[in-house]
Amino acid sequence: MAVLVAPVMGGEMEDFIGGVYQNEGFYADCGGGIAVGPGGAVIKCGDTYLTPTGVYVNAGGTYLGPSGKVVVRVGSDFVGTTGFTAKAGDMYLSASSVSVGLKGAMFVKSVLK
């Protein structure tokens, strides 16, 4: 799958949705560390992200998620139990989905169905 994201949300929220979370749907940036997407909100509280699919914690560039998901930030890229995501400029590319940033929002589309 492939992920493609542009920086329209805050950098940390954008990196989380594009590089770690990657769940399909349209995410609207509400500001204050909150993005609303399918099934509910993604809320950043300190180093913790509350999502419709579970809780993720960022511990020094390593994201620990539900069901044993682990994603490590290596430079500007992400390597994890579900694959590799490259960040190229303002976009993210993985083998699982395509994410495109829109003004104040992000659209994530799975390419493997």
PDB file of N, CA and C in Angstrom:
ATOM      1  N   MET A   1       0.833  -1.178   0.000  1.00  0.00           N
ATOM      2  CA  MET A   1       0.000   0.000   0.000  1.00  0.00           C
ATOM      3  C   MET A   1       0.878   1.241   0.000  1.00  0.00           C
ATOM      4  N   ALA A   2       0.291   2.396  -0.286  1.00  0.00           N
ATOM      5  CA  ALA A   2       1.069   3.637  -0.340  1.00  0.00           C
ATOM      6  C   ALA A   2       0.368   4.730   0.446  1.00  0.00           C
ATOM      7  N   VAL A   3       1.135   5.578   1.131  1.00  0.00           N
ATOM      8  CA  VAL A   3       0.577   6.705   1.879  1.00  0.00           C
ATOM      9  C   VAL A   3       1.166   7.990   1.334  1.00  0.00           C
ATOM     10  N   LEU A   4       0.316   8.969   1.101  1.00  0.00           N
ATOM     11  CA  LEU A   4       0.731  10.247   0.554  1.00  0.00           C
ATOM     12  C   LEU A   4       0.050  11.344   1.349  1.00  0.00           C
ATOM     13  N   VAL A   5       0.806  12.216   2.042  1.00  0.00           N
ATOM     14  CA  VAL A   5       0.226  13.222   2.925  1.00  0.00           C
ATOM     15  C   VAL A   5       0.896  14.570   2.723  1.00  0.00           C
ATOM     16  N   ALA A   6       0.134  15.643   2.759  1.00  0.00           N
ATOM     17  CA  ALA A   6       0.699  16.991   2.695  1.00  0.00           C
ATOM     18  C   ALA A   6       0.508  17.688   4.034  1.00  0.00           C
ATOM     19  N   PRO A   7       1.385  18.633   4.400  1.00  0.00           N
ATOM     20  CA  PRO A   7       1.329  19.243   5.734  1.00  0.00           C
ATOM     21  C   PRO A   7       0.256  20.304   5.849  1.00  0.00           C
ATOM     22  N   VAL A   8      -0.911  19.912   6.262  1.00  0.00           N
ATOM     23  CA  VAL A   8      -1.996  20.866   6.422  1.00  0.00           C
ATOM     24  C   VAL A   8      -2.472  20.906   7.860  1.00  0.00           C
ATOM     25  N   MET A   9      -2.173  19.879   8.623  1.00  0.00           N
ATOM     26  CA  MET A   9      -2.481  19.853  10.036  1.00  0.00           C
ATOM     27  C   MET A   9      -1.205  20.255  10.760  1.00  0.00           C
ATOM     28  N   GLY A  10      -1.239  20.258  12.073  1.00  0.00           N
ATOM     29  CA  GLY A  10      -0.004  20.481  12.807  1.00  0.00           C
ATOM     30  C   GLY A  10       0.976  19.366  12.496  1.00  0.00           C
ATOM     31  N   GLY A  11       2.274  19.637  12.523  1.00  0.00           N
ATOM     32  CA  GLY A  11       3.279  18.658  12.159  1.00  0.00           C
ATOM     33  C   GLY A  11       3.172  17.340  12.895  1.00  0.00           C
ATOM     34  N   GLU A  12       2.958  17.383  14.203  1.00  0.00           N
ATOM     35  CA  GLU A  12       2.881  16.139  14.975  1.00  0.00           C
ATOM     36  C   GLU A  12       1.632  15.337  14.633  1.00  0.00           C
ATOM     37  N   MET A  13       0.495  15.999  14.490  1.00  0.00           N
ATOM     38  CA  MET A  13      -0.740  15.287  14.149  1.00  0.00           C
ATOM     39  C   MET A  13      -0.642  14.735  12.735  1.00  0.00           C
ATOM     40  N   GLU A  14      -0.076  15.512  11.834  1.00  0.00           N
ATOM     41  CA  GLU A  14       0.114  15.068  10.457  1.00  0.00           C
ATOM     42  C   GLU A  14       1.013  13.833  10.411  1.00  0.00           C
ATOM     43  N   ASP A  15       2.126  13.876  11.127  1.00  0.00           N
ATOM     44  CA  ASP A  15       3.030  12.727  11.168  1.00  0.00           C
ATOM     45  C   ASP A  15       2.339  11.506  11.760  1.00  0.00           C
ATOM     46  N   PHE A  16       1.542  11.712  12.787  1.00  0.00           N
ATOM     47  CA  PHE A  16       0.849  10.583  13.401  1.00  0.00           C
ATOM     48  C   PHE A  16      -0.143   9.952  12.429  1.00  0.00           C
ATOM     49  N   ILE A  17      -1.006  10.756  11.813  1.00  0.00           N
ATOM     50  CA  ILE A  17      -2.022  10.201  10.912  1.00  0.00           C
ATOM     51  C   ILE A  17      -1.380   9.628   9.653  1.00  0.00           C
ATOM     52  N   GLY A  18      -0.409  10.337   9.069  1.00  0.00           N
ATOM     53  CA  GLY A  18       0.202   9.883   7.830  1.00  0.00           C
ATOM     54  C   GLY A  18       1.253   8.803   8.003  1.00  0.00           C
ATOM     55  N   GLY A  19       2.006   8.837   9.099  1.00  0.00           N
ATOM     56  CA  GLY A  19       3.114   7.908   9.269  1.00  0.00           C
ATOM     57  C   GLY A  19       2.855   6.752  10.196  1.00  0.00           C
ATOM     58  N   VAL A  20       1.879   6.892  11.106  1.00  0.00           N
ATOM     59  CA  VAL A  20       1.646   5.857  12.120  1.00  0.00           C
ATOM     60  C   VAL A  20       0.234   5.276  12.006  1.00  0.00           C
ATOM     61  N   TYR A  21      -0.788   6.107  12.137  1.00  0.00           N
ATOM     62  CA  TYR A  21      -2.179   5.648  12.222  1.00  0.00           C
ATOM     63  C   TYR A  21      -2.682   5.075  10.899  1.00  0.00           C
ATOM     64  N   GLN A  22      -2.655   5.848   9.857  1.00  0.00           N
ATOM     65  CA  GLN A  22      -2.973   5.436   8.484  1.00  0.00           C
ATOM     66  C   GLN A  22      -4.331   4.765   8.290  1.00  0.00           C
ATOM     67  N   ASN A  23      -5.308   5.070   9.123  1.00  0.00           N
ATOM     68  CA  ASN A  23      -6.643   4.505   8.919  1.00  0.00           C
ATOM     69  C   ASN A  23      -7.389   5.319   7.875  1.00  0.00           C
ATOM     70  N   GLU A  24      -8.076   4.613   6.993  1.00  0.00           N
ATOM     71  CA  GLU A  24      -8.745   5.232   5.861  1.00  0.00           C
ATOM     72  C   GLU A  24      -9.820   6.228   6.284  1.00  0.00           C
ATOM     73  N   GLY A  25      -9.935   7.317   5.542  1.00  0.00           N
ATOM     74  CA  GLY A  25     -11.007   8.274   5.746  1.00  0.00           C
ATOM     75  C   GLY A  25     -10.548   9.710   5.607  1.00  0.00           C
ATOM     76  N   PHE A  26     -11.484  10.618   5.798  1.00  0.00           N
ATOM     77  CA  PHE A  26     -11.245  12.052   5.733  1.00  0.00           C
ATOM     78  C   PHE A  26     -11.102  12.575   7.157  1.00  0.00           C
ATOM     79  N   TYR A  27     -10.013  13.270   7.458  1.00  0.00           N
ATOM     80  CA  TYR A  27      -9.754  13.799   8.793  1.00  0.00           C
ATOM     81  C   TYR A  27      -9.725  15.318   8.746  1.00  0.00           C
ATOM     82  N   ALA A  28     -10.631  15.956   9.467  1.00  0.00           N
ATOM     83  CA  ALA A  28     -10.677  17.414   9.539  1.00  0.00           C
ATOM     84  C   ALA A  28      -9.915  17.880  10.770  1.00  0.00           C
ATOM     85  N   ASP A  29      -9.014  18.839  10.579  1.00  0.00           N
ATOM     86  CA  ASP A  29      -8.228  19.388  11.682  1.00  0.00           C
ATOM     87  C   ASP A  29      -9.079  20.398  12.441  1.00  0.00           C
ATOM     88  N   CYS A  30      -9.322  20.134  13.712  1.00  0.00           N
ATOM     89  CA  CYS A  30     -10.123  21.025  14.556  1.00  0.00           C
ATOM     90  C   CYS A  30      -9.246  21.935  15.401  1.00  0.00           C
ATOM     91  N   GLY A  31      -7.924  21.789  15.292  1.00  0.00           N
ATOM     92  CA  GLY A  31      -7.005  22.568  16.111  1.00  0.00           C
ATOM     93  C   GLY A  31      -6.899  21.974  17.506  1.00  0.00           C
ATOM     94  N   GLY A  32      -5.954  22.469  18.270  1.00  0.00           N
ATOM     95  CA  GLY A  32      -5.792  22.014  19.650  1.00  0.00           C
ATOM     96  C   GLY A  32      -5.460  20.540  19.798  1.00  0.00           C
ATOM     97  N   GLY A  33      -4.833  19.937  18.769  1.00  0.00           N
ATOM     98  CA  GLY A  33      -4.474  18.524  18.857  1.00  0.00           C
ATOM     99  C   GLY A  33      -5.633  17.584  18.613  1.00  0.00           C
ATOM    100  N   ILE A  34      -6.661  18.060  17.898  1.00  0.00           N
ATOM    101  CA  ILE A  34      -7.829  17.220  17.618  1.00  0.00           C
ATOM    102  C   ILE A  34      -8.089  17.188  16.118  1.00  0.00           C
ATOM    103  N   ALA A  35      -8.252  15.984  15.583  1.00  0.00           N
ATOM    104  CA  ALA A  35      -8.679  15.780  14.203  1.00  0.00           C
ATOM    105  C   ALA A  35      -9.874  14.835  14.248  1.00  0.00           C
ATOM    106  N   VAL A  36     -10.894  15.134  13.481  1.00  0.00           N
ATOM    107  CA  VAL A  36     -12.095  14.291  13.472  1.00  0.00           C
ATOM    108  C   VAL A  36     -12.145  13.534  12.154  1.00  0.00           C
ATOM    109  N   GLY A  37     -12.324  12.229  12.257  1.00  0.00           N
ATOM    110  CA  GLY A  37     -12.390  11.377  11.072  1.00  0.00           C
ATOM    111  C   GLY A  37     -13.474  10.339  11.222  1.00  0.00           C
ATOM    112  N   PRO A  38     -13.453   9.336  10.351  1.00  0.00           N
ATOM    113  CA  PRO A  38     -14.482   8.299  10.403  1.00  0.00           C
ATOM    114  C   PRO A  38     -14.453   7.565  11.740  1.00  0.00           C
ATOM    115  N   GLY A  39     -15.575   7.407  12.331  1.00  0.00           N
ATOM    116  CA  GLY A  39     -15.664   6.688  13.592  1.00  0.00           C
ATOM    117  C   GLY A  39     -15.382   7.525  14.817  1.00  0.00           C
ATOM    118  N   GLY A  40     -14.916   8.758  14.653  1.00  0.00           N
ATOM    119  CA  GLY A  40     -14.659   9.591  15.820  1.00  0.00           C
ATOM    120  C   GLY A  40     -13.435  10.467  15.680  1.00  0.00           C
ATOM    121  N   ALA A  41     -12.936  10.902  16.821  1.00  0.00           N
ATOM    122  CA  ALA A  41     -11.846  11.867  16.865  1.00  0.00           C
ATOM    123  C   ALA A  41     -10.509  11.202  17.146  1.00  0.00           C
ATOM    124  N   VAL A  42      -9.449  11.834  16.627  1.00  0.00           N
ATOM    125  CA  VAL A  42      -8.075  11.514  17.006  1.00  0.00           C
ATOM    126  C   VAL A  42      -7.636  12.677  17.880  1.00  0.00           C
ATOM    127  N   ILE A  43      -7.302  12.386  19.136  1.00  0.00           N
ATOM    128  CA  ILE A  43      -6.978  13.436  20.103  1.00  0.00           C
ATOM    129  C   ILE A  43      -5.557  13.238  20.600  1.00  0.00           C
ATOM    130  N   LYS A  44      -4.749  14.290  20.487  1.00  0.00           N
ATOM    131  CA  LYS A  44      -3.382  14.252  21.000  1.00  0.00           C
ATOM    132  C   LYS A  44      -3.385  14.912  22.373  1.00  0.00           C
ATOM    133  N   CYS A  45      -2.928  14.180  23.361  1.00  0.00           N
ATOM    134  CA  CYS A  45      -2.844  14.685  24.731  1.00  0.00           C
ATOM    135  C   CYS A  45      -1.450  14.354  25.238  1.00  0.00           C
ATOM    136  N   GLY A  46      -0.540  15.339  25.189  1.00  0.00           N
ATOM    137  CA  GLY A  46       0.853  15.070  25.538  1.00  0.00           C
ATOM    138  C   GLY A  46       1.463  14.149  24.509  1.00  0.00           C
ATOM    139  N   ASP A  47       2.000  13.024  24.951  1.00  0.00           N
ATOM    140  CA  ASP A  47       2.584  12.028  24.053  1.00  0.00           C
ATOM    141  C   ASP A  47       1.613  10.890  23.745  1.00  0.00           C
ATOM    142  N   THR A  48       0.355  11.054  24.109  1.00  0.00           N
ATOM    143  CA  THR A  48      -0.654  10.024  23.918  1.00  0.00           C
ATOM    144  C   THR A  48      -1.652  10.452  22.849  1.00  0.00           C
ATOM    145  N   TYR A  49      -2.007   9.529  21.974  1.00  0.00           N
ATOM    146  CA  TYR A  49      -3.014   9.762  20.935  1.00  0.00           C
ATOM    147  C   TYR A  49      -4.183   8.829  21.198  1.00  0.00           C
ATOM    148  N   LEU A  50      -5.361   9.388  21.374  1.00  0.00           N
ATOM    149  CA  LEU A  50      -6.580   8.604  21.553  1.00  0.00           C
ATOM    150  C   LEU A  50      -7.269   8.538  20.195  1.00  0.00           C
ATOM    151  N   THR A  51      -7.531   7.325  19.704  1.00  0.00           N
ATOM    152  CA  THR A  51      -8.120   7.149  18.378  1.00  0.00           C
ATOM    153  C   THR A  51      -9.340   6.242  18.469  1.00  0.00           C
ATOM    154  N   PRO A  52     -10.160   6.209  17.414  1.00  0.00           N
ATOM    155  CA  PRO A  52     -11.297   5.283  17.408  1.00  0.00           C
ATOM    156  C   PRO A  52     -10.883   3.808  17.474  1.00  0.00           C
ATOM    157  N   THR A  53      -9.626   3.506  17.141  1.00  0.00           N
ATOM    158  CA  THR A  53      -9.173   2.105  17.150  1.00  0.00           C
ATOM    159  C   THR A  53      -8.300   1.750  18.349  1.00  0.00           C
ATOM    160  N   GLY A  54      -8.040   2.711  19.227  1.00  0.00           N
ATOM    161  CA  GLY A  54      -7.238   2.426  20.401  1.00  0.00           C
ATOM    162  C   GLY A  54      -6.291   3.554  20.755  1.00  0.00           C
ATOM    163  N   VAL A  55      -5.472   3.318  21.770  1.00  0.00           N
ATOM    164  CA  VAL A  55      -4.550   4.330  22.293  1.00  0.00           C
ATOM    165  C   VAL A  55      -3.145   4.060  21.767  1.00  0.00           C
ATOM    166  N   TYR A  56      -2.466   5.136  21.347  1.00  0.00           N
ATOM    167  CA  TYR A  56      -1.071   5.084  20.914  1.00  0.00           C
ATOM    168  C   TYR A  56      -0.271   6.002  21.827  1.00  0.00           C
ATOM    169  N   VAL A  57       0.968   5.610  22.142  1.00  0.00           N
ATOM    170  CA  VAL A  57       1.847   6.440  22.965  1.00  0.00           C
ATOM    171  C   VAL A  57       3.161   6.632  22.212  1.00  0.00           C
ATOM    172  N   ASN A  58       3.617   7.888  22.135  1.00  0.00           N
ATOM    173  CA  ASN A  58       4.904   8.204  21.528  1.00  0.00           C
ATOM    174  C   ASN A  58       5.939   8.277  22.642  1.00  0.00           C
ATOM    175  N   ALA A  59       6.879   7.343  22.616  1.00  0.00           N
ATOM    176  CA  ALA A  59       7.944   7.295  23.623  1.00  0.00           C
ATOM    177  C   ALA A  59       9.275   7.508  22.918  1.00  0.00           C
ATOM    178  N   GLY A  60       9.705   8.760  22.824  1.00  0.00           N
ATOM    179  CA  GLY A  60      10.993   9.064  22.211  1.00  0.00           C
ATOM    180  C   GLY A  60      11.109   8.688  20.752  1.00  0.00           C
ATOM    181  N   GLY A  61      10.051   8.880  19.967  1.00  0.00           N
ATOM    182  CA  GLY A  61      10.084   8.541  18.546  1.00  0.00           C
ATOM    183  C   GLY A  61       9.625   7.132  18.233  1.00  0.00           C
ATOM    184  N   THR A  62       9.282   6.368  19.262  1.00  0.00           N
ATOM    185  CA  THR A  62       8.700   5.042  19.072  1.00  0.00           C
ATOM    186  C   THR A  62       7.235   5.116  19.480  1.00  0.00           C
ATOM    187  N   TYR A  63       6.350   4.765  18.539  1.00  0.00           N
ATOM    188  CA  TYR A  63       4.913   4.788  18.807  1.00  0.00           C
ATOM    189  C   TYR A  63       4.462   3.370  19.147  1.00  0.00           C
ATOM    190  N   LEU A  64       3.834   3.213  20.297  1.00  0.00           N
ATOM    191  CA  LEU A  64       3.288   1.930  20.734  1.00  0.00           C
ATOM    192  C   LEU A  64       1.782   2.002  20.604  1.00  0.00           C
ATOM    193  N   GLY A  65       1.191   1.069  19.849  1.00  0.00           N
ATOM    194  CA  GLY A  65      -0.241   1.112  19.589  1.00  0.00           C
ATOM    195  C   GLY A  65      -0.949  -0.156  20.005  1.00  0.00           C
ATOM    196  N   PRO A  66      -2.243  -0.211  19.704  1.00  0.00           N
ATOM    197  CA  PRO A  66      -3.039  -1.380  20.076  1.00  0.00           C
ATOM    198  C   PRO A  66      -2.579  -2.639  19.341  1.00  0.00           C
ATOM    199  N   SER A  67      -2.856  -3.769  19.919  1.00  0.00           N
ATOM    200  CA  SER A  67      -2.546  -5.084  19.338  1.00  0.00           C
ATOM    201  C   SER A  67      -1.070  -5.263  19.017  1.00  0.00           C
ATOM    202  N   GLY A  68      -0.200  -4.655  19.811  1.00  0.00           N
ATOM    203  CA  GLY A  68       1.234  -4.826  19.629  1.00  0.00           C
ATOM    204  C   GLY A  68       1.850  -4.041  18.498  1.00  0.00           C
ATOM    205  N   LYS A  69       1.112  -3.096  17.915  1.00  0.00           N
ATOM    206  CA  LYS A  69       1.659  -2.287  16.820  1.00  0.00           C
ATOM    207  C   LYS A  69       2.780  -1.399  17.359  1.00  0.00           C
ATOM    208  N   VAL A  70       3.926  -1.428  16.673  1.00  0.00           N
ATOM    209  CA  VAL A  70       5.068  -0.590  17.029  1.00  0.00           C
ATOM    210  C   VAL A  70       5.546   0.106  15.760  1.00  0.00           C
ATOM    211  N   VAL A  71       5.727   1.432  15.834  1.00  0.00           N
ATOM    212  CA  VAL A  71       6.256   2.214  14.714  1.00  0.00           C
ATOM    213  C   VAL A  71       7.365   3.097  15.260  1.00  0.00           C
ATOM    214  N   VAL A  72       8.537   3.046  14.615  1.00  0.00           N
ATOM    215  CA  VAL A  72       9.689   3.829  15.043  1.00  0.00           C
ATOM    216  C   VAL A  72       9.986   4.884  13.994  1.00  0.00           C
ATOM    217  N   ARG A  73      10.167   6.114  14.456  1.00  0.00           N
ATOM    218  CA  ARG A  73      10.551   7.184  13.539  1.00  0.00           C
ATOM    219  C   ARG A  73      12.060   7.120  13.344  1.00  0.00           C
ATOM    220  N   VAL A  74      12.484   7.034  12.083  1.00  0.00           N
ATOM    221  CA  VAL A  74      13.899   6.987  11.729  1.00  0.00           C
ATOM    222  C   VAL A  74      14.151   8.172  10.794  1.00  0.00           C
ATOM    223  N   GLY A  75      14.725   9.243  11.336  1.00  0.00           N
ATOM    224  CA  GLY A  75      14.855  10.473  10.558  1.00  0.00           C
ATOM    225  C   GLY A  75      13.467  11.021  10.295  1.00  0.00           C
ATOM    226  N   SER A  76      13.111  11.164   9.019  1.00  0.00           N
ATOM    227  CA  SER A  76      11.763  11.629   8.692  1.00  0.00           C
ATOM    228  C   SER A  76      10.851  10.482   8.283  1.00  0.00           C
ATOM    229  N   ASP A  77      11.363   9.248   8.282  1.00  0.00           N
ATOM    230  CA  ASP A  77      10.587   8.080   7.867  1.00  0.00           C
ATOM    231  C   ASP A  77      10.078   7.292   9.071  1.00  0.00           C
ATOM    232  N   PHE A  78       9.222   6.303   8.802  1.00  0.00           N
ATOM    233  CA  PHE A  78       8.618   5.488   9.844  1.00  0.00           C
ATOM    234  C   PHE A  78       8.768   4.013   9.485  1.00  0.00           C
ATOM    235  N   VAL A  79       9.247   3.199  10.429  1.00  0.00           N
ATOM    236  CA  VAL A  79       9.406   1.763  10.225  1.00  0.00           C
ATOM    237  C   VAL A  79       8.663   1.064  11.352  1.00  0.00           C
ATOM    238  N   GLY A  80       7.829   0.087  10.991  1.00  0.00           N
ATOM    239  CA  GLY A  80       7.061  -0.566  12.039  1.00  0.00           C
ATOM    240  C   GLY A  80       6.655  -1.976  11.715  1.00  0.00           C
ATOM    241  N   THR A  81       5.849  -2.531  12.604  1.00  0.00           N
ATOM    242  CA  THR A  81       5.377  -3.903  12.462  1.00  0.00           C
ATOM    243  C   THR A  81       4.460  -4.065  11.259  1.00  0.00           C
ATOM    244  N   THR A  82       3.926  -2.957  10.734  1.00  0.00           N
ATOM    245  CA  THR A  82       3.035  -3.041   9.571  1.00  0.00           C
ATOM    246  C   THR A  82       3.705  -2.566   8.294  1.00  0.00           C
ATOM    247  N   GLY A  83       5.009  -2.234   8.339  1.00  0.00           N
ATOM    248  CA  GLY A  83       5.711  -1.837   7.125  1.00  0.00           C
ATOM    249  C   GLY A  83       6.504  -0.550   7.269  1.00  0.00           C
ATOM    250  N   PHE A  84       6.871   0.017   6.124  1.00  0.00           N
ATOM    251  CA  PHE A  84       7.723   1.198   6.032  1.00  0.00           C
ATOM    252  C   PHE A  84       6.941   2.350   5.406  1.00  0.00           C
ATOM    253  N   THR A  85       7.083   3.541   5.972  1.00  0.00           N
ATOM    254  CA  THR A  85       6.470   4.742   5.403  1.00  0.00           C
ATOM    255  C   THR A  85       7.567   5.780   5.209  1.00  0.00           C
ATOM    256  N   ALA A  86       7.720   6.240   3.972  1.00  0.00           N
ATOM    257  CA  ALA A  86       8.713   7.266   3.659  1.00  0.00           C
ATOM    258  C   ALA A  86       8.039   8.626   3.627  1.00  0.00           C
ATOM    259  N   LYS A  87       8.699   9.606   4.225  1.00  0.00           N
ATOM    260  CA  LYS A  87       8.219  10.980   4.152  1.00  0.00           C
ATOM    261  C   LYS A  87       9.123  11.706   3.163  1.00  0.00           C
ATOM    262  N   ALA A  88       8.536  12.190   2.090  1.00  0.00           N
ATOM    263  CA  ALA A  88       9.281  12.891   1.043  1.00  0.00           C
ATOM    264  C   ALA A  88       8.712  14.304   0.936  1.00  0.00           C
ATOM    265  N   GLY A  89       9.429  15.251   1.508  1.00  0.00           N
ATOM    266  CA  GLY A  89       8.917  16.619   1.509  1.00  0.00           C
ATOM    267  C   GLY A  89       7.645  16.701   2.319  1.00  0.00           C
ATOM    268  N   ASP A  90       6.555  17.022   1.664  1.00  0.00           N
ATOM    269  CA  ASP A  90       5.265  17.178   2.331  1.00  0.00           C
ATOM    270  C   ASP A  90       4.351  15.973   2.152  1.00  0.00           C
ATOM    271  N   MET A  91       4.898  14.827   1.751  1.00  0.00           N
ATOM    272  CA  MET A  91       4.075  13.655   1.487  1.00  0.00           C
ATOM    273  C   MET A  91       4.617  12.435   2.218  1.00  0.00           C
ATOM    274  N   TYR A  92       3.727  11.462   2.454  1.00  0.00           N
ATOM    275  CA  TYR A  92       4.092  10.180   3.051  1.00  0.00           C
ATOM    276  C   TYR A  92       3.748   9.098   2.030  1.00  0.00           C
ATOM    277  N   LEU A  93       4.579   8.094   1.919  1.00  0.00           N
ATOM    278  CA  LEU A  93       4.326   7.012   0.983  1.00  0.00           C
ATOM    279  C   LEU A  93       4.607   5.685   1.669  1.00  0.00           C
ATOM    280  N   SER A  94       3.591   4.826   1.720  1.00  0.00           N
ATOM    281  CA  SER A  94       3.771   3.483   2.269  1.00  0.00           C
ATOM    282  C   SER A  94       3.151   2.495   1.302  1.00  0.00           C
ATOM    283  N   ALA A  95       3.230   1.243   1.628  1.00  0.00           N
ATOM    284  CA  ALA A  95       2.663   0.211   0.776  1.00  0.00           C
ATOM    285  C   ALA A  95       1.188  -0.034   1.066  1.00  0.00           C
ATOM    286  N   SER A  96       0.618   0.644   2.075  1.00  0.00           N
ATOM    287  CA  SER A  96      -0.741   0.321   2.488  1.00  0.00           C
ATOM    288  C   SER A  96      -1.810   1.341   2.120  1.00  0.00           C
ATOM    289  N   SER A  97      -1.449   2.604   1.970  1.00  0.00           N
ATOM    290  CA  SER A  97      -2.480   3.603   1.689  1.00  0.00           C
ATOM    291  C   SER A  97      -1.875   4.852   1.077  1.00  0.00           C
ATOM    292  N   VAL A  98      -2.751   5.684   0.539  1.00  0.00           N
ATOM    293  CA  VAL A  98      -2.353   6.981   0.004  1.00  0.00           C
ATOM    294  C   VAL A  98      -3.055   8.033   0.832  1.00  0.00           C
ATOM    295  N   SER A  99      -2.293   9.001   1.363  1.00  0.00           N
ATOM    296  CA  SER A  99      -2.878  10.087   2.146  1.00  0.00           C
ATOM    297  C   SER A  99      -2.557  11.403   1.465  1.00  0.00           C
ATOM    298  N   VAL A 100      -3.554  12.240   1.302  1.00  0.00           N
ATOM    299  CA  VAL A 100      -3.375  13.520   0.641  1.00  0.00           C
ATOM    300  C   VAL A 100      -3.854  14.617   1.568  1.00  0.00           C
ATOM    301  N   GLY A 101      -3.017  15.600   1.802  1.00  0.00           N
ATOM    302  CA  GLY A 101      -3.395  16.725   2.641  1.00  0.00           C
ATOM    303  C   GLY A 101      -4.199  17.739   1.865  1.00  0.00           C
ATOM    304  N   LEU A 102      -5.221  18.236   2.489  1.00  0.00           N
ATOM    305  CA  LEU A 102      -6.050  19.307   1.955  1.00  0.00           C
ATOM    306  C   LEU A 102      -5.980  20.445   2.958  1.00  0.00           C
ATOM    307  N   LYS A 103      -6.391  21.627   2.602  1.00  0.00           N
ATOM    308  CA  LYS A 103      -6.301  22.751   3.537  1.00  0.00           C
ATOM    309  C   LYS A 103      -7.130  22.447   4.779  1.00  0.00           C
ATOM    310  N   GLY A 104      -6.437  22.281   5.909  1.00  0.00           N
ATOM    311  CA  GLY A 104      -7.119  22.015   7.175  1.00  0.00           C
ATOM    312  C   GLY A 104      -7.641  20.602   7.329  1.00  0.00           C
ATOM    313  N   ALA A 105      -7.216  19.677   6.460  1.00  0.00           N
ATOM    314  CA  ALA A 105      -7.729  18.315   6.538  1.00  0.00           C
ATOM    315  C   ALA A 105      -6.752  17.349   5.889  1.00  0.00           C
ATOM    316  N   MET A 106      -7.052  16.073   5.996  1.00  0.00           N
ATOM    317  CA  MET A 106      -6.244  15.036   5.373  1.00  0.00           C
ATOM    318  C   MET A 106      -7.168  13.925   4.919  1.00  0.00           C
ATOM    319  N   PHE A 107      -6.885  13.375   3.732  1.00  0.00           N
ATOM    320  CA  PHE A 107      -7.659  12.261   3.203  1.00  0.00           C
ATOM    321  C   PHE A 107      -6.742  11.057   3.089  1.00  0.00           C
ATOM    322  N   VAL A 108      -7.115   9.945   3.710  1.00  0.00           N
ATOM    323  CA  VAL A 108      -6.332   8.714   3.674  1.00  0.00           C
ATOM    324  C   VAL A 108      -7.135   7.659   2.929  1.00  0.00           C
ATOM    325  N   LYS A 109      -6.537   7.059   1.912  1.00  0.00           N
ATOM    326  CA  LYS A 109      -7.216   6.055   1.112  1.00  0.00           C
ATOM    327  C   LYS A 109      -6.396   4.782   1.058  1.00  0.00           C
ATOM    328  N   SER A 110      -6.989   3.669   1.431  1.00  0.00           N
ATOM    329  CA  SER A 110      -6.316   2.378   1.352  1.00  0.00           C
ATOM    330  C   SER A 110      -6.218   1.982  -0.114  1.00  0.00           C
ATOM    331  N   VAL A 111      -5.065   1.440  -0.513  1.00  0.00           N
ATOM    332  CA  VAL A 111      -4.912   1.003  -1.890  1.00  0.00           C
ATOM    333  C   VAL A 111      -4.871  -0.511  -2.025  1.00  0.00           C
ATOM    334  N   LEU A 112      -4.945  -1.221  -0.904  1.00  0.00           N
ATOM    335  CA  LEU A 112      -5.024  -2.684  -0.944  1.00  0.00           C
ATOM    336  C   LEU A 112      -6.374  -3.121  -0.403  1.00  0.00           C
ATOM    337  N   LYS A 113      -7.257  -3.493  -1.250  1.00  0.00           N
ATOM    338  CA  LYS A 113      -8.592  -3.947  -0.836  1.00  0.00           C
ATOM    339  C   LYS A 113      -8.924  -5.213  -1.540  1.00  0.00           C
TER     340      LYS A 113
END
